[in-house]
PDB file of C-alpha atoms in Angstrom:
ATOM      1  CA  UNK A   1      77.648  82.401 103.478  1.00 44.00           C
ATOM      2  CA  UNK A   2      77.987  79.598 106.351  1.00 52.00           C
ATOM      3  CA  UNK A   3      79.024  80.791 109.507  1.00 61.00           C
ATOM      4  CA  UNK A   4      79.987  78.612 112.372  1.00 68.00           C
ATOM      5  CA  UNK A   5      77.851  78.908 115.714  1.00 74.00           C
ATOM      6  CA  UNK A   6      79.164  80.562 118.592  1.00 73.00           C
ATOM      7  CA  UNK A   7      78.763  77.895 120.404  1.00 81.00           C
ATOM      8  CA  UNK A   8      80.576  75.811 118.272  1.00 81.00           C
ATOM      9  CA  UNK A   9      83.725  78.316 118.591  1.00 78.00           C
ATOM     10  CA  UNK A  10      83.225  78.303 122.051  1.00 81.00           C
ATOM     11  CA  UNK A  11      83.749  74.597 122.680  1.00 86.00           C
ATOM     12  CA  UNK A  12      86.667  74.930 120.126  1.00 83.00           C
ATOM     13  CA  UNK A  13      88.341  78.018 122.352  1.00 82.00           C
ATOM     14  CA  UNK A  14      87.147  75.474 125.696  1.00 86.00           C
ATOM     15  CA  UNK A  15      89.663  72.234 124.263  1.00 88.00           C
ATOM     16  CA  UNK A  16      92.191  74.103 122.619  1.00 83.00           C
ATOM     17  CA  UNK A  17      92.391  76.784 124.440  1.00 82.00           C
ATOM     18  CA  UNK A  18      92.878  80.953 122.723  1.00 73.00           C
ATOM     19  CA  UNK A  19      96.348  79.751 121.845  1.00 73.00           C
ATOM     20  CA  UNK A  20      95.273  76.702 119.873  1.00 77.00           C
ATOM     21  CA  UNK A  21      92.835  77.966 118.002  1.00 76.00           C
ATOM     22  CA  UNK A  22      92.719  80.229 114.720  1.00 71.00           C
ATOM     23  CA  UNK A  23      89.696  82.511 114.299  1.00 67.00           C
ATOM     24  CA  UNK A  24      89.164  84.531 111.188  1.00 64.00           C
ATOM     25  CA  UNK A  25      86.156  86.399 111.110  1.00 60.00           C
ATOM     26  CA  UNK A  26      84.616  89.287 108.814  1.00 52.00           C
ATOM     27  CA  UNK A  27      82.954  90.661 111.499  1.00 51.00           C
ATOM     28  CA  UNK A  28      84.345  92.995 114.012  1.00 43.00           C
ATOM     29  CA  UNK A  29      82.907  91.636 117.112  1.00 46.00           C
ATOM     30  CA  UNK A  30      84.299  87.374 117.097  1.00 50.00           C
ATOM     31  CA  UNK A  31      82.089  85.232 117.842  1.00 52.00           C
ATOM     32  CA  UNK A  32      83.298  83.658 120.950  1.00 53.00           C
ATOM     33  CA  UNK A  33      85.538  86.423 122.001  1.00 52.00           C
ATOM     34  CA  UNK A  34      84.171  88.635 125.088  1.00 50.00           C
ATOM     35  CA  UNK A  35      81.962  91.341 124.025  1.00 47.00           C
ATOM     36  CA  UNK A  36      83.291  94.084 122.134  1.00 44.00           C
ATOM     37  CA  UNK A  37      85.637  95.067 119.259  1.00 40.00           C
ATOM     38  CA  UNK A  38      87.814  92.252 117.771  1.00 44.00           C
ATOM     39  CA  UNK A  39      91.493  93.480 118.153  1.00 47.00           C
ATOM     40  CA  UNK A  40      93.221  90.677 119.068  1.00 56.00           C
ATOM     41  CA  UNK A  41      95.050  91.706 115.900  1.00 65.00           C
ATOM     42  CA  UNK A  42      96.488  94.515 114.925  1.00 74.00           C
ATOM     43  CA  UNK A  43      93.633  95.491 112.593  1.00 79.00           C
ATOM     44  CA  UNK A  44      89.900  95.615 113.412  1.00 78.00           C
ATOM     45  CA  UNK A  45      88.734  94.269 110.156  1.00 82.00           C
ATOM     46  CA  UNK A  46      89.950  90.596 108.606  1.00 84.00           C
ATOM     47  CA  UNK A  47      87.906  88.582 105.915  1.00 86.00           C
ATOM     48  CA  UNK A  48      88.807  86.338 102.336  1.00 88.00           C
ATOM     49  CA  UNK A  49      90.508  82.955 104.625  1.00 90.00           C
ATOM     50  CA  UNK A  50      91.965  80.814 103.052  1.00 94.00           C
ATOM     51  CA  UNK A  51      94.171  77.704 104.355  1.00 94.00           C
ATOM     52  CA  UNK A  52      96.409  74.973 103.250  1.00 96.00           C
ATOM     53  CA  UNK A  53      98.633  71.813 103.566  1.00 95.00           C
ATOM     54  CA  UNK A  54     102.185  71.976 102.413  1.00 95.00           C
ATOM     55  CA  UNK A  55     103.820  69.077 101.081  1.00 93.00           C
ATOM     56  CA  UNK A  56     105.720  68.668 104.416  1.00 93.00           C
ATOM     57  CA  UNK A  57     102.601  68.570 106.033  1.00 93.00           C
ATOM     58  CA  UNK A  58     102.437  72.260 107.449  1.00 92.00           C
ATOM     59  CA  UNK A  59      99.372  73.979 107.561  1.00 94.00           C
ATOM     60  CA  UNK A  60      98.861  77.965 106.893  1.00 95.00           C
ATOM     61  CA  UNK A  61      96.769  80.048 106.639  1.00 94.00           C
ATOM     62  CA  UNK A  62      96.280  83.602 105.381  1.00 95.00           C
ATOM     63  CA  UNK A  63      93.592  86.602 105.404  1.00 94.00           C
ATOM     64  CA  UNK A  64      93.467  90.152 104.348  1.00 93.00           C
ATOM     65  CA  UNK A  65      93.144  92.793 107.318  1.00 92.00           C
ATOM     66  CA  UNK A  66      93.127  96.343 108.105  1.00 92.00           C
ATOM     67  CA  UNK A  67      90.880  99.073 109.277  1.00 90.00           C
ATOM     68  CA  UNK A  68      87.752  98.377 106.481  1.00 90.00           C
ATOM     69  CA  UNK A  69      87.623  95.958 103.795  1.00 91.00           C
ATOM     70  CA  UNK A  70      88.449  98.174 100.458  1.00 92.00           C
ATOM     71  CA  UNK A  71      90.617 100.669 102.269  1.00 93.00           C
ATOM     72  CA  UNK A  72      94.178 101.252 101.367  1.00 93.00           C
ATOM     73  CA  UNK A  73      95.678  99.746 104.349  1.00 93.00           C
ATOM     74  CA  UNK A  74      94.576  96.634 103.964  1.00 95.00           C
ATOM     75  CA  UNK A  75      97.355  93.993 103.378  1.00 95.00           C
ATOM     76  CA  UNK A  76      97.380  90.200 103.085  1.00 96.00           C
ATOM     77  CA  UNK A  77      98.524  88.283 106.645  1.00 95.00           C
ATOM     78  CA  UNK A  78      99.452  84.594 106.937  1.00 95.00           C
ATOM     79  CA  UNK A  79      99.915  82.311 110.054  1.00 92.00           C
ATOM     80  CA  UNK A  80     101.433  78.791 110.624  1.00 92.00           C
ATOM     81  CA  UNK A  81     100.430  76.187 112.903  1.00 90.00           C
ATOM     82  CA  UNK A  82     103.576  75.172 114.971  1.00 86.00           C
ATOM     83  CA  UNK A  83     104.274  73.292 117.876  1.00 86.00           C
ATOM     84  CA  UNK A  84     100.398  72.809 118.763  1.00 84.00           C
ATOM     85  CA  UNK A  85      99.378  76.383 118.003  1.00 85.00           C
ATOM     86  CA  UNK A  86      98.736  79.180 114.938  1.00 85.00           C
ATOM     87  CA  UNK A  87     101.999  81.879 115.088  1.00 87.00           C
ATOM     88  CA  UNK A  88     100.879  85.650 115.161  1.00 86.00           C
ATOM     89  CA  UNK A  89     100.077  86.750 112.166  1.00 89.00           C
ATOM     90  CA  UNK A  90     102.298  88.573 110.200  1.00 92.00           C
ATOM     91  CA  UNK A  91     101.746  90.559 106.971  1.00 94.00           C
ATOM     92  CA  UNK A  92     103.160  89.447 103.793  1.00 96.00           C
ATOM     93  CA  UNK A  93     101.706  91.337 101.406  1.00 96.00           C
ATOM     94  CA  UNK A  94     100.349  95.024 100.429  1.00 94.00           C
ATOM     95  CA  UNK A  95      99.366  97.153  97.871  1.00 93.00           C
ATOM     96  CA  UNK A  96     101.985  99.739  97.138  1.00 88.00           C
ATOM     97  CA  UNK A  97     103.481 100.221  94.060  1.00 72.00           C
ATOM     98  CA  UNK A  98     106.922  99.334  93.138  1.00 56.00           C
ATOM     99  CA  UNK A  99     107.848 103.459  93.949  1.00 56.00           C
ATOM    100  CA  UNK A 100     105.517 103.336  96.777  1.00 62.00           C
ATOM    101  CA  UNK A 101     104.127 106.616  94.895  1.00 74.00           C
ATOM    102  CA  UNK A 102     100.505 105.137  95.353  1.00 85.00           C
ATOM    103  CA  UNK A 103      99.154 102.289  97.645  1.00 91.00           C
ATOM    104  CA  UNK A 104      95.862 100.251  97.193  1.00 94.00           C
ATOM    105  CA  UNK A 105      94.086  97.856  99.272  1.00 95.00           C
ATOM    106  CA  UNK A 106      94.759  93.773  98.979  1.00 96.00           C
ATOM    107  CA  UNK A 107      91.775  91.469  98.374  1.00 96.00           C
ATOM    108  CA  UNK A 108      91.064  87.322  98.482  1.00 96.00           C
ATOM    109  CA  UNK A 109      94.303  85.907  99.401  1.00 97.00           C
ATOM    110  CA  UNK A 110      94.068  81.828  97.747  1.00 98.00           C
ATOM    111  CA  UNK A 111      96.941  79.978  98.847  1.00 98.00           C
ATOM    112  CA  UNK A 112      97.716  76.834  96.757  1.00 98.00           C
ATOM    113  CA  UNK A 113      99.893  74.119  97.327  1.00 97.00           C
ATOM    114  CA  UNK A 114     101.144  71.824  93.616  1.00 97.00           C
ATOM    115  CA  UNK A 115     101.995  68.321  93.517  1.00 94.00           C
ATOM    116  CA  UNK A 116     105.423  69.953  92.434  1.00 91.00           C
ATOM    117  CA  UNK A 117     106.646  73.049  93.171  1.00 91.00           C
ATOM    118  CA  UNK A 118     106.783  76.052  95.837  1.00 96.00           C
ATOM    119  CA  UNK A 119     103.671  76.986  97.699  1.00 97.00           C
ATOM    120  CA  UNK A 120     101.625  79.673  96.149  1.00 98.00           C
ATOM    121  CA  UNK A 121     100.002  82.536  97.332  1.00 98.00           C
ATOM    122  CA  UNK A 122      97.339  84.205  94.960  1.00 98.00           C
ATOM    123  CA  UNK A 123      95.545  87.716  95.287  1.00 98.00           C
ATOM    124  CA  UNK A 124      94.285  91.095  94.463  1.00 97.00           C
ATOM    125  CA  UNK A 125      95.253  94.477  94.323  1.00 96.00           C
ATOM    126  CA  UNK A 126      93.532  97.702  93.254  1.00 94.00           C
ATOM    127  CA  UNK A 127      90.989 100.052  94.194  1.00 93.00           C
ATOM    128  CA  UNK A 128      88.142  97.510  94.002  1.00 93.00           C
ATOM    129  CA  UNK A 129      87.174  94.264  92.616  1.00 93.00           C
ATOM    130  CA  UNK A 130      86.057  95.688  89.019  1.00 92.00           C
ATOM    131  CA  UNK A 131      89.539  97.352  89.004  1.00 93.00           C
ATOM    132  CA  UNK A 132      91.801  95.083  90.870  1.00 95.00           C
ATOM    133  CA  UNK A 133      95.195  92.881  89.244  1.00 95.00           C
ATOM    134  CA  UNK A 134      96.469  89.366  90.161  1.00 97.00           C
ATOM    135  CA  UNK A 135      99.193  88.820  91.418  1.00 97.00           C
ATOM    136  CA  UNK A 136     101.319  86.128  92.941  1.00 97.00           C
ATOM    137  CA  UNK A 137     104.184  85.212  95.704  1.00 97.00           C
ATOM    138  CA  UNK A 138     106.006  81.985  95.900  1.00 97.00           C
ATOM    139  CA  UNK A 139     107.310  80.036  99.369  1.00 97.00           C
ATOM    140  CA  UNK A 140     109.953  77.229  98.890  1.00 96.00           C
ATOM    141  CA  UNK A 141     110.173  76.993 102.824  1.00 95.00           C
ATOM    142  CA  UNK A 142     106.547  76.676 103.784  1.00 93.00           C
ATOM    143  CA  UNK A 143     105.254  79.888 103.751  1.00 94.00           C
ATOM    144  CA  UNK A 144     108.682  81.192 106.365  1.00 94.00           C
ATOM    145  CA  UNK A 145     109.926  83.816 103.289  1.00 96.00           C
ATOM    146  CA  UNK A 146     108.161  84.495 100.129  1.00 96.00           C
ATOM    147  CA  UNK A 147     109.672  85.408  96.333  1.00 96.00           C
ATOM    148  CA  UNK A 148     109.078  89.095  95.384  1.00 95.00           C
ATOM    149  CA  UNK A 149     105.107  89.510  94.223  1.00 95.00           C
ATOM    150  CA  UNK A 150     104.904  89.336  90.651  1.00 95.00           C
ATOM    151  CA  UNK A 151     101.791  90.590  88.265  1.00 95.00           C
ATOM    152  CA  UNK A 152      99.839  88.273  86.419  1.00 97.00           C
ATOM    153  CA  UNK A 153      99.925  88.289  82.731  1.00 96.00           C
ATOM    154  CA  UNK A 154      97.087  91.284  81.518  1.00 94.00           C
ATOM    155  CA  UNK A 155      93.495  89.140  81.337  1.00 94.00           C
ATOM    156  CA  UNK A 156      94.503  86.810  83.767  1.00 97.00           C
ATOM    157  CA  UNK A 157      93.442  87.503  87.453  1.00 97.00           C
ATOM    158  CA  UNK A 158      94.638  84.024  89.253  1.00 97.00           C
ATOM    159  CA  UNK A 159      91.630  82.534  91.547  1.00 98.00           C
ATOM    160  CA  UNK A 160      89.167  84.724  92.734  1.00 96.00           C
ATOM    161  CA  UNK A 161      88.353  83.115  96.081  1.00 93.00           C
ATOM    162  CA  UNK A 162      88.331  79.152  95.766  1.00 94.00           C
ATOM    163  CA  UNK A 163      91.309  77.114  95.013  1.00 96.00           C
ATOM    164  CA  UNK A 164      92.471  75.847  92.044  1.00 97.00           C
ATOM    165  CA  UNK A 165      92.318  71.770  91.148  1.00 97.00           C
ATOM    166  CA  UNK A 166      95.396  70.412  89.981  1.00 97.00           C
ATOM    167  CA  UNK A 167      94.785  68.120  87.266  1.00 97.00           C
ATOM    168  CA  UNK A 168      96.357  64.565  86.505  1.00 96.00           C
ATOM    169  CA  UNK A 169      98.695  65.922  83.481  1.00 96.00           C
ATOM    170  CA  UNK A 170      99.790  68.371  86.208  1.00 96.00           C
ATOM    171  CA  UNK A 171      97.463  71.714  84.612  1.00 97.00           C
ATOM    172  CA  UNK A 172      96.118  74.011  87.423  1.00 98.00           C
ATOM    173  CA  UNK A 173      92.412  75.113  86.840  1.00 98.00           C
ATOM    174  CA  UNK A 174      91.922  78.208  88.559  1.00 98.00           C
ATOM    175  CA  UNK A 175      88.090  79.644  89.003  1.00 97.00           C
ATOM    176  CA  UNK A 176      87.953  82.939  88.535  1.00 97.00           C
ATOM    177  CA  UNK A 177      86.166  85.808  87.634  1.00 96.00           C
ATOM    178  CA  UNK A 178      85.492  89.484  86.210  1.00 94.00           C
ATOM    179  CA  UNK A 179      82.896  92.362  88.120  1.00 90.00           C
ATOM    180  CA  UNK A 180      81.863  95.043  85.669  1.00 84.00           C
ATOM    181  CA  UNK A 181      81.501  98.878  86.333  1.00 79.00           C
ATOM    182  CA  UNK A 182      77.561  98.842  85.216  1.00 79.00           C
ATOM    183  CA  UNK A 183      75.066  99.193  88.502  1.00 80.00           C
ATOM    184  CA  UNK A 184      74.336  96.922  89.655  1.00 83.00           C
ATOM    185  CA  UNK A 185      77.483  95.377  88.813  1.00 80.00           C
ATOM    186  CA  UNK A 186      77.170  92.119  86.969  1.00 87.00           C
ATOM    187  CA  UNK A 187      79.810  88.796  87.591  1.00 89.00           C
ATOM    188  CA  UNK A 188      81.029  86.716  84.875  1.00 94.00           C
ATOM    189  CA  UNK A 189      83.403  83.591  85.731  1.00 95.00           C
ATOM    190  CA  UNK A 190      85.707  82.414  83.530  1.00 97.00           C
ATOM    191  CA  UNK A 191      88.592  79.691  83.870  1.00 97.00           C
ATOM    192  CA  UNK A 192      92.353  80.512  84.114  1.00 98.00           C
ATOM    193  CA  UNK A 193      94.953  77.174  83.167  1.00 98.00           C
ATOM    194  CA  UNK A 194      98.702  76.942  83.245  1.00 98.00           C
ATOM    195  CA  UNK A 195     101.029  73.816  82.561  1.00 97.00           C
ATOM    196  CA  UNK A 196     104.017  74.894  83.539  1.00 95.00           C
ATOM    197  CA  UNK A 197     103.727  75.914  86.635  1.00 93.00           C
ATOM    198  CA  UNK A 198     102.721  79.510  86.135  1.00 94.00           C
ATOM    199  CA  UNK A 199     105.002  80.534  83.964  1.00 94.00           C
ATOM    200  CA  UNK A 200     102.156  80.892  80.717  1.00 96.00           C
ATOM    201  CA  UNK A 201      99.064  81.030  81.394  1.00 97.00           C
ATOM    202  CA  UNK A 202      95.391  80.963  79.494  1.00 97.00           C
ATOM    203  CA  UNK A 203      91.814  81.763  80.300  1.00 97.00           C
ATOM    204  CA  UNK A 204      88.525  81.137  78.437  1.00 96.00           C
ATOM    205  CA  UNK A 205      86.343  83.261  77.644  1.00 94.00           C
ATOM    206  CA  UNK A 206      83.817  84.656  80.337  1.00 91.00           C
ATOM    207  CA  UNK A 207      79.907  83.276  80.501  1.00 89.00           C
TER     208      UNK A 207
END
């Protein structure tokens, strides 16, 4: 992947200041940060970022974090920018069950905003990526409360880890993509549309 130089994030940190800036790193130690372990939040691991522009013009972002990426702990987290500077992030999202019987880790938060319509938050839950569900949250007050997570329709896993495009007849084309249980595990992306907003949704078939 591309990662920013530390230098870089240490002129950002020098004219904005810890408060002004928003670092979201999959590495323990962040680049930029004094030596040692990255704890500035209440988790020591944080990876998958993804940000966006509401239609009022707020931006957000959001991130999975917890103690180790595929543990069960992990849970999605989501900021806004405010006033000059990112709020503390605060967790949105896990994976328990709707009895809490049985909890699995979140993966790949994609927030999305439409042309019409409430923000969207995409992402994962399961035991890993060959086994994990889509699911979905909706924000009519950018990103402040969120609708009650629903699952995806079986077959359709909402975007992996890029955004979707919202095309001119108002259909969102989400990437996405399946991981299979052979070793070494082999990817297969496939497309994901809806027209109405997310209501129905198709896919075609993987390649």
């Amino acid at each position: 992947g591309v990662h920013v130089h530390p230098t870089a994030i240490k002129a950002a940190l020098a004219a904005k200041g810890h408060e002004g800036v928003l670092l979201i790193t999959d590495a323990n130690i962040g680049a930029g940060l004094p030596d040692g372990i990255y704890d500035t939040g209440p988790y020591p691991s944080v990876h998958a970022s993804t940000l966006v522009e509401t239609t009022s013009g707020q931006l957000i972002a959001a991130w999975f974090g917890g103690t180790a990426e595929g543990n069960d702990d992990v849970s999605i987290w989501l900021a806004r920018h405010e006033g000059g500077r990112w709020s503390p992030g605060v967790k949105v999202a896990d994976g328990s069950n709707q009895d809490a019987s049985k909890r699995y880790p979140t993966w790949n938060p994609v927030l999305f905003q439409p042309k019409d319509g409430p923000l969207l938050l995409f992402y994962k839950v399961g035991p890993s990526p060959s086994e994990w569900r889509g699911m979905v949250m909706s924000s009519t007050d950018d990103g402040r409360t969120w609708s009650k997570a629903s699952r995806l329709p079986d077959g359709i896993l909402g975007p992996i880890k890029n955004k979707p495009v919202q095309l001119a007849d108002g259909t969102i084309l989400a990437p996405s993509s399946t991981e299979s249980h052979a070793e070494p595990s082999k990817w297969q992306v496939h497309f994901e549309w809806t027209t109405d907003g997310g209501k129905n949704w198709s896919a075609t078939a993987p390649w």
